[in-house]
């Protein structure tokens, strides 16, 4: 589950909350910009590294990195606040692009969700 907190097309920045089950594994992704992940709840890791993120952990990933996020079990969902700049390209096992997430796709997904749920969309670019 992704909840968009802020989407700023002018800067290419998104702030979002990611909630996932304790057994979740995301597809490998390539990022064009930076990603900062602040763990609020649960334990997870990038399979490419040997550290574990726990509540209070802050992880910085630089432009051009490829990562595979994996929740680390237990009985608690993970909850991570992320600041993403640029594109996230989600890849299959052969490295082919499955999907791209960025400000444009995020805004489209958010507006579609609001429309289908019958709720007014907020202006996510101009939050204060």
mmCIF file with all atom_site columns, C-alpha atoms in Angstrom:
data_model
loop_
_atom_site.group_PDB
_atom_site.id
_atom_site.type_symbol
_atom_site.label_atom_id
_atom_site.label_alt_id
_atom_site.label_comp_id
_atom_site.label_asym_id
_atom_site.label_entity_id
_atom_site.label_seq_id
_atom_site.pdbx_PDB_ins_code
_atom_site.Cartn_x
_atom_site.Cartn_y
_atom_site.Cartn_z
_atom_site.occupancy
_atom_site.B_iso_or_equiv
_atom_site.pdbx_formal_charge
_atom_site.auth_seq_id
_atom_site.auth_comp_id
_atom_site.auth_asym_id
_atom_site.auth_atom_id
_atom_site.pdbx_PDB_model_num
ATOM 1   C CA . UNK A 1 1   ? 0.000   0.000   0.000   1.00 0.00 ? 1   UNK A CA 1
ATOM 2   C CA . UNK A 1 2   ? 1.305   3.431   -0.914  1.00 0.00 ? 2   UNK A CA 1
ATOM 3   C CA . UNK A 1 3   ? -0.071  6.681   0.495   1.00 0.00 ? 3   UNK A CA 1
ATOM 4   C CA . UNK A 1 4   ? 1.140   9.813   -1.259  1.00 0.00 ? 4   UNK A CA 1
ATOM 5   C CA . UNK A 1 5   ? 1.963   12.611  1.185   1.00 0.00 ? 5   UNK A CA 1
ATOM 6   C CA . UNK A 1 6   ? 3.422   15.059  -1.340  1.00 0.00 ? 6   UNK A CA 1
ATOM 7   C CA . UNK A 1 7   ? 4.033   14.973  -5.074  1.00 0.00 ? 7   UNK A CA 1
ATOM 8   C CA . UNK A 1 8   ? 5.926   17.919  -6.549  1.00 0.00 ? 8   UNK A CA 1
ATOM 9   C CA . UNK A 1 9   ? 6.309   17.678  -10.340 1.00 0.00 ? 9   UNK A CA 1
ATOM 10  C CA . UNK A 1 10  ? 8.441   20.863  -10.408 1.00 0.00 ? 10  UNK A CA 1
ATOM 11  C CA . UNK A 1 11  ? 11.188  19.228  -8.319  1.00 0.00 ? 11  UNK A CA 1
ATOM 12  C CA . UNK A 1 12  ? 10.481  15.609  -9.298  1.00 0.00 ? 12  UNK A CA 1
ATOM 13  C CA . UNK A 1 13  ? 10.067  14.774  -5.617  1.00 0.00 ? 13  UNK A CA 1
ATOM 14  C CA . UNK A 1 14  ? 7.552   12.459  -3.970  1.00 0.00 ? 14  UNK A CA 1
ATOM 15  C CA . UNK A 1 15  ? 7.020   11.849  -0.270  1.00 0.00 ? 15  UNK A CA 1
ATOM 16  C CA . UNK A 1 16  ? 5.126   8.661   0.433   1.00 0.00 ? 16  UNK A CA 1
ATOM 17  C CA . UNK A 1 17  ? 4.265   6.148   3.114   1.00 0.00 ? 17  UNK A CA 1
ATOM 18  C CA . UNK A 1 18  ? 4.800   2.526   2.147   1.00 0.00 ? 18  UNK A CA 1
ATOM 19  C CA . UNK A 1 19  ? 3.051   -0.196  4.141   1.00 0.00 ? 19  UNK A CA 1
ATOM 20  C CA . UNK A 1 20  ? 3.769   -3.855  3.406   1.00 0.00 ? 20  UNK A CA 1
ATOM 21  C CA . UNK A 1 21  ? 3.137   -7.254  4.945   1.00 0.00 ? 21  UNK A CA 1
ATOM 22  C CA . UNK A 1 22  ? 5.905   -8.910  6.976   1.00 0.00 ? 22  UNK A CA 1
ATOM 23  C CA . UNK A 1 23  ? 6.677   -11.283 4.074   1.00 0.00 ? 23  UNK A CA 1
ATOM 24  C CA . UNK A 1 24  ? 6.586   -8.709  1.250   1.00 0.00 ? 24  UNK A CA 1
ATOM 25  C CA . UNK A 1 25  ? 9.316   -8.472  -1.349  1.00 0.00 ? 25  UNK A CA 1
ATOM 26  C CA . UNK A 1 26  ? 9.364   -5.663  -3.889  1.00 0.00 ? 26  UNK A CA 1
ATOM 27  C CA . UNK A 1 27  ? 10.644  -6.136  -7.432  1.00 0.00 ? 27  UNK A CA 1
ATOM 28  C CA . UNK A 1 28  ? 14.215  -4.970  -7.985  1.00 0.00 ? 28  UNK A CA 1
ATOM 29  C CA . UNK A 1 29  ? 14.282  -1.287  -8.874  1.00 0.00 ? 29  UNK A CA 1
ATOM 30  C CA . UNK A 1 30  ? 16.641  1.159   -10.514 1.00 0.00 ? 30  UNK A CA 1
ATOM 31  C CA . UNK A 1 31  ? 16.444  4.752   -9.300  1.00 0.00 ? 31  UNK A CA 1
ATOM 32  C CA . UNK A 1 32  ? 17.363  7.790   -11.354 1.00 0.00 ? 32  UNK A CA 1
ATOM 33  C CA . UNK A 1 33  ? 17.601  10.040  -8.292  1.00 0.00 ? 33  UNK A CA 1
ATOM 34  C CA . UNK A 1 34  ? 17.944  9.781   -4.537  1.00 0.00 ? 34  UNK A CA 1
ATOM 35  C CA . UNK A 1 35  ? 15.745  7.797   -2.158  1.00 0.00 ? 35  UNK A CA 1
ATOM 36  C CA . UNK A 1 36  ? 15.659  8.389   1.591   1.00 0.00 ? 36  UNK A CA 1
ATOM 37  C CA . UNK A 1 37  ? 13.789  5.751   3.611   1.00 0.00 ? 37  UNK A CA 1
ATOM 38  C CA . UNK A 1 38  ? 12.828  6.343   7.256   1.00 0.00 ? 38  UNK A CA 1
ATOM 39  C CA . UNK A 1 39  ? 11.605  3.171   8.976   1.00 0.00 ? 39  UNK A CA 1
ATOM 40  C CA . UNK A 1 40  ? 8.649   3.747   11.280  1.00 0.00 ? 40  UNK A CA 1
ATOM 41  C CA . UNK A 1 41  ? 7.604   0.154   11.981  1.00 0.00 ? 41  UNK A CA 1
ATOM 42  C CA . UNK A 1 42  ? 8.870   -3.351  11.209  1.00 0.00 ? 42  UNK A CA 1
ATOM 43  C CA . UNK A 1 43  ? 12.165  -4.698  9.891   1.00 0.00 ? 43  UNK A CA 1
ATOM 44  C CA . UNK A 1 44  ? 13.376  -4.815  6.288   1.00 0.00 ? 44  UNK A CA 1
ATOM 45  C CA . UNK A 1 45  ? 16.495  -4.776  4.177   1.00 0.00 ? 45  UNK A CA 1
ATOM 46  C CA . UNK A 1 46  ? 17.803  -4.336  0.671   1.00 0.00 ? 46  UNK A CA 1
ATOM 47  C CA . UNK A 1 47  ? 18.944  -7.778  -0.469  1.00 0.00 ? 47  UNK A CA 1
ATOM 48  C CA . UNK A 1 48  ? 22.076  -6.197  -1.938  1.00 0.00 ? 48  UNK A CA 1
ATOM 49  C CA . UNK A 1 49  ? 23.301  -5.204  1.565   1.00 0.00 ? 49  UNK A CA 1
ATOM 50  C CA . UNK A 1 50  ? 23.858  -7.019  4.861   1.00 0.00 ? 50  UNK A CA 1
ATOM 51  C CA . UNK A 1 51  ? 22.332  -4.433  7.226   1.00 0.00 ? 51  UNK A CA 1
ATOM 52  C CA . UNK A 1 52  ? 18.766  -4.479  8.583   1.00 0.00 ? 52  UNK A CA 1
ATOM 53  C CA . UNK A 1 53  ? 16.545  -1.391  8.854   1.00 0.00 ? 53  UNK A CA 1
ATOM 54  C CA . UNK A 1 54  ? 14.479  -1.189  12.043  1.00 0.00 ? 54  UNK A CA 1
ATOM 55  C CA . UNK A 1 55  ? 12.239  1.517   13.536  1.00 0.00 ? 55  UNK A CA 1
ATOM 56  C CA . UNK A 1 56  ? 14.263  4.731   13.615  1.00 0.00 ? 56  UNK A CA 1
ATOM 57  C CA . UNK A 1 57  ? 16.636  3.662   10.815  1.00 0.00 ? 57  UNK A CA 1
ATOM 58  C CA . UNK A 1 58  ? 17.250  6.157   8.004   1.00 0.00 ? 58  UNK A CA 1
ATOM 59  C CA . UNK A 1 59  ? 18.622  4.788   4.731   1.00 0.00 ? 59  UNK A CA 1
ATOM 60  C CA . UNK A 1 60  ? 19.997  6.923   1.885   1.00 0.00 ? 60  UNK A CA 1
ATOM 61  C CA . UNK A 1 61  ? 20.356  5.527   -1.650  1.00 0.00 ? 61  UNK A CA 1
ATOM 62  C CA . UNK A 1 62  ? 22.064  7.528   -4.361  1.00 0.00 ? 62  UNK A CA 1
ATOM 63  C CA . UNK A 1 63  ? 21.188  8.020   -8.030  1.00 0.00 ? 63  UNK A CA 1
ATOM 64  C CA . UNK A 1 64  ? 21.764  5.045   -10.312 1.00 0.00 ? 64  UNK A CA 1
ATOM 65  C CA . UNK A 1 65  ? 21.521  2.381   -7.618  1.00 0.00 ? 65  UNK A CA 1
ATOM 66  C CA . UNK A 1 66  ? 19.568  -0.865  -8.030  1.00 0.00 ? 66  UNK A CA 1
ATOM 67  C CA . UNK A 1 67  ? 17.842  -2.244  -4.924  1.00 0.00 ? 67  UNK A CA 1
ATOM 68  C CA . UNK A 1 68  ? 15.496  -5.068  -3.911  1.00 0.00 ? 68  UNK A CA 1
ATOM 69  C CA . UNK A 1 69  ? 13.527  -4.367  -0.714  1.00 0.00 ? 69  UNK A CA 1
ATOM 70  C CA . UNK A 1 70  ? 12.506  -7.347  1.442   1.00 0.00 ? 70  UNK A CA 1
ATOM 71  C CA . UNK A 1 71  ? 10.451  -7.301  4.655   1.00 0.00 ? 71  UNK A CA 1
ATOM 72  C CA . UNK A 1 72  ? 11.936  -9.509  7.358   1.00 0.00 ? 72  UNK A CA 1
ATOM 73  C CA . UNK A 1 73  ? 8.993   -11.439 8.745   1.00 0.00 ? 73  UNK A CA 1
ATOM 74  C CA . UNK A 1 74  ? 7.632   -11.409 12.217  1.00 0.00 ? 74  UNK A CA 1
ATOM 75  C CA . UNK A 1 75  ? 4.001   -10.534 12.787  1.00 0.00 ? 75  UNK A CA 1
ATOM 76  C CA . UNK A 1 76  ? 4.241   -6.795  12.147  1.00 0.00 ? 76  UNK A CA 1
ATOM 77  C CA . UNK A 1 77  ? 3.702   -4.936  8.868   1.00 0.00 ? 77  UNK A CA 1
ATOM 78  C CA . UNK A 1 78  ? 6.470   -2.589  7.820   1.00 0.00 ? 78  UNK A CA 1
ATOM 79  C CA . UNK A 1 79  ? 5.803   1.136   7.528   1.00 0.00 ? 79  UNK A CA 1
ATOM 80  C CA . UNK A 1 80  ? 8.410   3.322   5.826   1.00 0.00 ? 80  UNK A CA 1
ATOM 81  C CA . UNK A 1 81  ? 8.327   7.030   4.965   1.00 0.00 ? 81  UNK A CA 1
ATOM 82  C CA . UNK A 1 82  ? 10.192  7.599   1.690   1.00 0.00 ? 82  UNK A CA 1
ATOM 83  C CA . UNK A 1 83  ? 11.416  10.710  -0.075  1.00 0.00 ? 83  UNK A CA 1
ATOM 84  C CA . UNK A 1 84  ? 11.968  9.845   -3.737  1.00 0.00 ? 84  UNK A CA 1
ATOM 85  C CA . UNK A 1 85  ? 13.511  12.143  -6.348  1.00 0.00 ? 85  UNK A CA 1
ATOM 86  C CA . UNK A 1 86  ? 13.207  11.108  -9.990  1.00 0.00 ? 86  UNK A CA 1
ATOM 87  C CA . UNK A 1 87  ? 12.084  7.811   -11.486 1.00 0.00 ? 87  UNK A CA 1
ATOM 88  C CA . UNK A 1 88  ? 11.904  4.356   -9.961  1.00 0.00 ? 88  UNK A CA 1
ATOM 89  C CA . UNK A 1 89  ? 12.053  1.690   -12.675 1.00 0.00 ? 89  UNK A CA 1
ATOM 90  C CA . UNK A 1 90  ? 10.827  -1.675  -11.362 1.00 0.00 ? 90  UNK A CA 1
ATOM 91  C CA . UNK A 1 91  ? 12.584  -4.573  -13.089 1.00 0.00 ? 91  UNK A CA 1
ATOM 92  C CA . UNK A 1 92  ? 11.854  -8.246  -13.726 1.00 0.00 ? 92  UNK A CA 1
ATOM 93  C CA . UNK A 1 93  ? 14.394  -11.057 -13.242 1.00 0.00 ? 93  UNK A CA 1
ATOM 94  C CA . UNK A 1 94  ? 15.939  -10.317 -16.661 1.00 0.00 ? 94  UNK A CA 1
ATOM 95  C CA . UNK A 1 95  ? 16.293  -6.595  -15.957 1.00 0.00 ? 95  UNK A CA 1
ATOM 96  C CA . UNK A 1 96  ? 13.376  -5.602  -18.196 1.00 0.00 ? 96  UNK A CA 1
ATOM 97  C CA . UNK A 1 97  ? 11.258  -2.672  -16.978 1.00 0.00 ? 97  UNK A CA 1
ATOM 98  C CA . UNK A 1 98  ? 7.927   -3.774  -15.475 1.00 0.00 ? 98  UNK A CA 1
ATOM 99  C CA . UNK A 1 99  ? 6.744   -0.307  -14.428 1.00 0.00 ? 99  UNK A CA 1
ATOM 100 C CA . UNK A 1 100 ? 7.999   3.206   -13.787 1.00 0.00 ? 100 UNK A CA 1
ATOM 101 C CA . UNK A 1 101 ? 6.965   5.239   -10.768 1.00 0.00 ? 101 UNK A CA 1
ATOM 102 C CA . UNK A 1 102 ? 7.524   8.995   -10.692 1.00 0.00 ? 102 UNK A CA 1
ATOM 103 C CA . UNK A 1 103 ? 5.581   12.210  -10.046 1.00 0.00 ? 103 UNK A CA 1
ATOM 104 C CA . UNK A 1 104 ? 3.519   11.829  -13.211 1.00 0.00 ? 104 UNK A CA 1
ATOM 105 C CA . UNK A 1 105 ? 2.479   8.217   -12.581 1.00 0.00 ? 105 UNK A CA 1
ATOM 106 C CA . UNK A 1 106 ? 1.984   8.904   -8.875  1.00 0.00 ? 106 UNK A CA 1
ATOM 107 C CA . UNK A 1 107 ? -0.340  11.857  -9.511  1.00 0.00 ? 107 UNK A CA 1
ATOM 108 C CA . UNK A 1 108 ? -2.293  9.832   -12.053 1.00 0.00 ? 108 UNK A CA 1
ATOM 109 C CA . UNK A 1 109 ? -2.670  6.904   -9.615  1.00 0.00 ? 109 UNK A CA 1
ATOM 110 C CA . UNK A 1 110 ? -3.674  9.245   -6.778  1.00 0.00 ? 110 UNK A CA 1
ATOM 111 C CA . UNK A 1 111 ? -6.306  11.074  -8.860  1.00 0.00 ? 111 UNK A CA 1
ATOM 112 C CA . UNK A 1 112 ? -7.721  7.763   -10.148 1.00 0.00 ? 112 UNK A CA 1
ATOM 113 C CA . UNK A 1 113 ? -7.988  6.473   -6.579  1.00 0.00 ? 113 UNK A CA 1
ATOM 114 C CA . UNK A 1 114 ? -9.814  9.619   -5.450  1.00 0.00 ? 114 UNK A CA 1
ATOM 115 C CA . UNK A 1 115 ? -12.144 9.497   -8.450  1.00 0.00 ? 115 UNK A CA 1
ATOM 116 C CA . UNK A 1 116 ? -13.046 5.824   -7.952  1.00 0.00 ? 116 UNK A CA 1
ATOM 117 C CA . UNK A 1 117 ? -13.489 6.316   -4.186  1.00 0.00 ? 117 UNK A CA 1
ATOM 118 C CA . UNK A 1 118 ? -15.633 9.423   -4.722  1.00 0.00 ? 118 UNK A CA 1
ATOM 119 C CA . UNK A 1 119 ? -13.412 11.638  -2.601  1.00 0.00 ? 119 UNK A CA 1
ATOM 120 C CA . UNK A 1 120 ? -11.933 15.029  -3.496  1.00 0.00 ? 120 UNK A CA 1
ATOM 121 C CA . UNK A 1 121 ? -8.267  15.013  -4.501  1.00 0.00 ? 121 UNK A CA 1
ATOM 122 C CA . UNK A 1 122 ? -5.963  17.285  -2.496  1.00 0.00 ? 122 UNK A CA 1
ATOM 123 C CA . UNK A 1 123 ? -3.299  19.447  -4.130  1.00 0.00 ? 123 UNK A CA 1
ATOM 124 C CA . UNK A 1 124 ? -0.310  17.311  -3.152  1.00 0.00 ? 124 UNK A CA 1
ATOM 125 C CA . UNK A 1 125 ? 2.201   19.717  -4.725  1.00 0.00 ? 125 UNK A CA 1
ATOM 126 C CA . UNK A 1 126 ? 1.307   22.639  -2.468  1.00 0.00 ? 126 UNK A CA 1
ATOM 127 C CA . UNK A 1 127 ? 1.188   21.211  1.037   1.00 0.00 ? 127 UNK A CA 1
ATOM 128 C CA . UNK A 1 128 ? 2.532   23.320  3.848   1.00 0.00 ? 128 UNK A CA 1
#
